[in-house]
mmCIF file with all atom_site columns, C-alpha atoms in Angstrom:
data_model
loop_
_atom_site.group_PDB
_atom_site.id
_atom_site.type_symbol
_atom_site.label_atom_id
_atom_site.label_alt_id
_atom_site.label_comp_id
_atom_site.label_asym_id
_atom_site.label_entity_id
_atom_site.label_seq_id
_atom_site.pdbx_PDB_ins_code
_atom_site.Cartn_x
_atom_site.Cartn_y
_atom_site.Cartn_z
_atom_site.occupancy
_atom_site.B_iso_or_equiv
_atom_site.pdbx_formal_charge
_atom_site.auth_seq_id
_atom_site.auth_comp_id
_atom_site.auth_asym_id
_atom_site.auth_atom_id
_atom_site.pdbx_PDB_model_num
ATOM 1  C CA . MET A 1 1  ? 150.307 -2.726 90.844  1.00 69.00 ? 1  MET A CA 1
ATOM 2  C CA . LYS A 1 2  ? 149.954 0.728  92.329  1.00 82.00 ? 2  LYS A CA 1
ATOM 3  C CA . THR A 1 3  ? 147.392 1.309  95.059  1.00 80.00 ? 3  THR A CA 1
ATOM 4  C CA . SER A 1 4  ? 145.573 4.042  93.150  1.00 79.00 ? 4  SER A CA 1
ATOM 5  C CA . ILE A 1 5  ? 145.081 1.810  90.096  1.00 87.00 ? 5  ILE A CA 1
ATOM 6  C CA . LEU A 1 6  ? 143.834 -1.024 92.267  1.00 87.00 ? 6  LEU A CA 1
ATOM 7  C CA . ARG A 1 7  ? 141.385 1.327  93.968  1.00 86.00 ? 7  ARG A CA 1
ATOM 8  C CA . TRP A 1 8  ? 140.046 2.501  90.602  1.00 87.00 ? 8  TRP A CA 1
ATOM 9  C CA . LEU A 1 9  ? 139.527 -1.092 89.500  1.00 91.00 ? 9  LEU A CA 1
ATOM 10 C CA . LEU A 1 10 ? 137.872 -2.298 92.704  1.00 90.00 ? 10 LEU A CA 1
ATOM 11 C CA . ASP A 1 11 ? 135.689 0.721  93.518  1.00 89.00 ? 11 ASP A CA 1
ATOM 12 C CA . PRO A 1 12 ? 135.389 3.243  90.695  1.00 93.00 ? 12 PRO A CA 1
ATOM 13 C CA . LEU A 1 13 ? 132.531 5.206  92.304  1.00 93.00 ? 13 LEU A CA 1
ATOM 14 C CA . THR A 1 14 ? 134.525 5.911  95.455  1.00 92.00 ? 14 THR A CA 1
ATOM 15 C CA . SER A 1 15 ? 137.512 6.830  93.305  1.00 92.00 ? 15 SER A CA 1
ATOM 16 C CA . LEU A 1 16 ? 135.419 9.289  91.275  1.00 94.00 ? 16 LEU A CA 1
ATOM 17 C CA . LEU A 1 17 ? 134.085 10.858 94.455  1.00 93.00 ? 17 LEU A CA 1
ATOM 18 C CA . ALA A 1 18 ? 137.632 11.103 95.816  1.00 92.00 ? 18 ALA A CA 1
ATOM 19 C CA . LEU A 1 19 ? 138.847 12.729 92.602  1.00 92.00 ? 19 LEU A CA 1
ATOM 20 C CA . TRP A 1 20 ? 136.017 15.254 92.763  1.00 94.00 ? 20 TRP A CA 1
ATOM 21 C CA . LEU A 1 21 ? 136.749 16.023 96.445  1.00 92.00 ? 21 LEU A CA 1
ATOM 22 C CA . TRP A 1 22 ? 140.478 16.280 95.758  1.00 93.00 ? 22 TRP A CA 1
ATOM 23 C CA . SER A 1 23 ? 139.968 18.683 92.845  1.00 93.00 ? 23 SER A CA 1
ATOM 24 C CA . ARG A 1 24 ? 137.480 20.742 94.867  1.00 93.00 ? 24 ARG A CA 1
ATOM 25 C CA . ASP A 1 25 ? 140.076 20.970 97.632  1.00 88.00 ? 25 ASP A CA 1
ATOM 26 C CA . ARG A 1 26 ? 142.671 21.933 94.953  1.00 88.00 ? 26 ARG A CA 1
ATOM 27 C CA . GLY A 1 27 ? 145.023 19.176 96.006  1.00 79.00 ? 27 GLY A CA 1
ATOM 28 C CA . ARG A 1 28 ? 145.739 20.550 99.482  1.00 90.00 ? 28 ARG A CA 1
ATOM 29 C CA . ARG A 1 29 ? 145.321 17.086 101.001 1.00 89.00 ? 29 ARG A CA 1
ATOM 30 C CA . PRO A 1 30 ? 146.987 13.921 99.745  1.00 89.00 ? 30 PRO A CA 1
ATOM 31 C CA . TYR A 1 31 ? 144.838 11.823 97.427  1.00 87.00 ? 31 TYR A CA 1
ATOM 32 C CA . ASP A 1 32 ? 145.086 8.831  99.791  1.00 85.00 ? 32 ASP A CA 1
ATOM 33 C CA . ALA A 1 33 ? 143.534 10.840 102.636 1.00 86.00 ? 33 ALA A CA 1
ATOM 34 C CA . VAL A 1 34 ? 140.776 12.119 100.359 1.00 90.00 ? 34 VAL A CA 1
ATOM 35 C CA . TRP A 1 35 ? 140.113 8.591  99.086  1.00 88.00 ? 35 TRP A CA 1
ATOM 36 C CA . ARG A 1 36 ? 139.672 7.341  102.655 1.00 87.00 ? 36 ARG A CA 1
ATOM 37 C CA . LEU A 1 37 ? 137.273 10.228 103.338 1.00 88.00 ? 37 LEU A CA 1
ATOM 38 C CA . ALA A 1 38 ? 135.268 9.320  100.224 1.00 91.00 ? 38 ALA A CA 1
ATOM 39 C CA . ARG A 1 39 ? 135.245 5.657  101.233 1.00 89.00 ? 39 ARG A CA 1
ATOM 40 C CA . VAL A 1 40 ? 133.873 6.466  104.697 1.00 89.00 ? 40 VAL A CA 1
ATOM 41 C CA . THR A 1 41 ? 131.314 8.806  103.138 1.00 90.00 ? 41 THR A CA 1
ATOM 42 C CA . ARG A 1 42 ? 130.001 5.986  100.952 1.00 91.00 ? 42 ARG A CA 1
ATOM 43 C CA . HIS A 1 43 ? 130.493 3.211  103.535 1.00 88.00 ? 43 HIS A CA 1
ATOM 44 C CA . PRO A 1 44 ? 130.100 4.615  107.085 1.00 87.00 ? 44 PRO A CA 1
ATOM 45 C CA . ASP A 1 45 ? 130.542 1.165  108.625 1.00 85.00 ? 45 ASP A CA 1
ATOM 46 C CA . GLU A 1 46 ? 134.247 1.350  107.677 1.00 81.00 ? 46 GLU A CA 1
ATOM 47 C CA . LEU A 1 47 ? 134.925 4.394  109.875 1.00 80.00 ? 47 LEU A CA 1
ATOM 48 C CA . LEU A 1 48 ? 137.377 2.434  112.023 1.00 76.00 ? 48 LEU A CA 1
ATOM 49 C CA . TYR A 1 49 ? 139.671 1.922  109.006 1.00 72.00 ? 49 TYR A CA 1
ATOM 50 C CA . ARG A 1 50 ? 139.857 5.630  108.097 1.00 67.00 ? 50 ARG A CA 1
ATOM 51 C CA . VAL A 1 51 ? 142.714 6.465  110.445 1.00 65.00 ? 51 VAL A CA 1
ATOM 52 C CA . HIS A 1 52 ? 144.798 3.476  109.322 1.00 67.00 ? 52 HIS A CA 1
ATOM 53 C CA . GLY A 1 53 ? 146.853 5.478  106.827 1.00 61.00 ? 53 GLY A CA 1
ATOM 54 C CA . HIS A 1 54 ? 147.414 8.379  109.209 1.00 58.00 ? 54 HIS A CA 1
ATOM 55 C CA . ARG A 1 55 ? 149.185 6.447  111.951 1.00 58.00 ? 55 ARG A CA 1
ATOM 56 C CA . PRO A 1 56 ? 152.885 5.650  112.001 1.00 57.00 ? 56 PRO A CA 1
ATOM 57 C CA . ASP A 1 57 ? 153.720 1.976  111.534 1.00 54.00 ? 57 ASP A CA 1
ATOM 58 C CA . ASP A 1 58 ? 155.844 1.918  114.659 1.00 52.00 ? 58 ASP A CA 1
ATOM 59 C CA . PRO A 1 59 ? 154.604 3.960  117.651 1.00 55.00 ? 59 PRO A CA 1
ATOM 60 C CA . GLY A 1 60 ? 158.250 4.539  118.599 1.00 53.00 ? 60 GLY A CA 1
ATOM 61 C CA . ASP A 1 61 ? 158.756 6.536  115.389 1.00 49.00 ? 61 ASP A CA 1
ATOM 62 C CA . ALA A 1 62 ? 156.385 9.264  116.616 1.00 50.00 ? 62 ALA A CA 1
ATOM 63 C CA . LEU A 1 63 ? 158.449 9.994  119.719 1.00 48.00 ? 63 LEU A CA 1
ATOM 64 C CA . PRO A 1 64 ? 161.044 12.804 119.578 1.00 50.00 ? 64 PRO A CA 1
#
């Protein structure tokens, strides 16, 4: 199952907020990043998880 479908099923309000933010931003940011922003907006206690999708899996991959 795709992540976006799972997100819609588990938390439709956050997904609606993310869709609204994404359309307001005219798609300049990836939907995953906007969804994490919407999630933190609705649930500030999850701020530590926001950067999870923005980090490389292996820190050695970020080096030149």
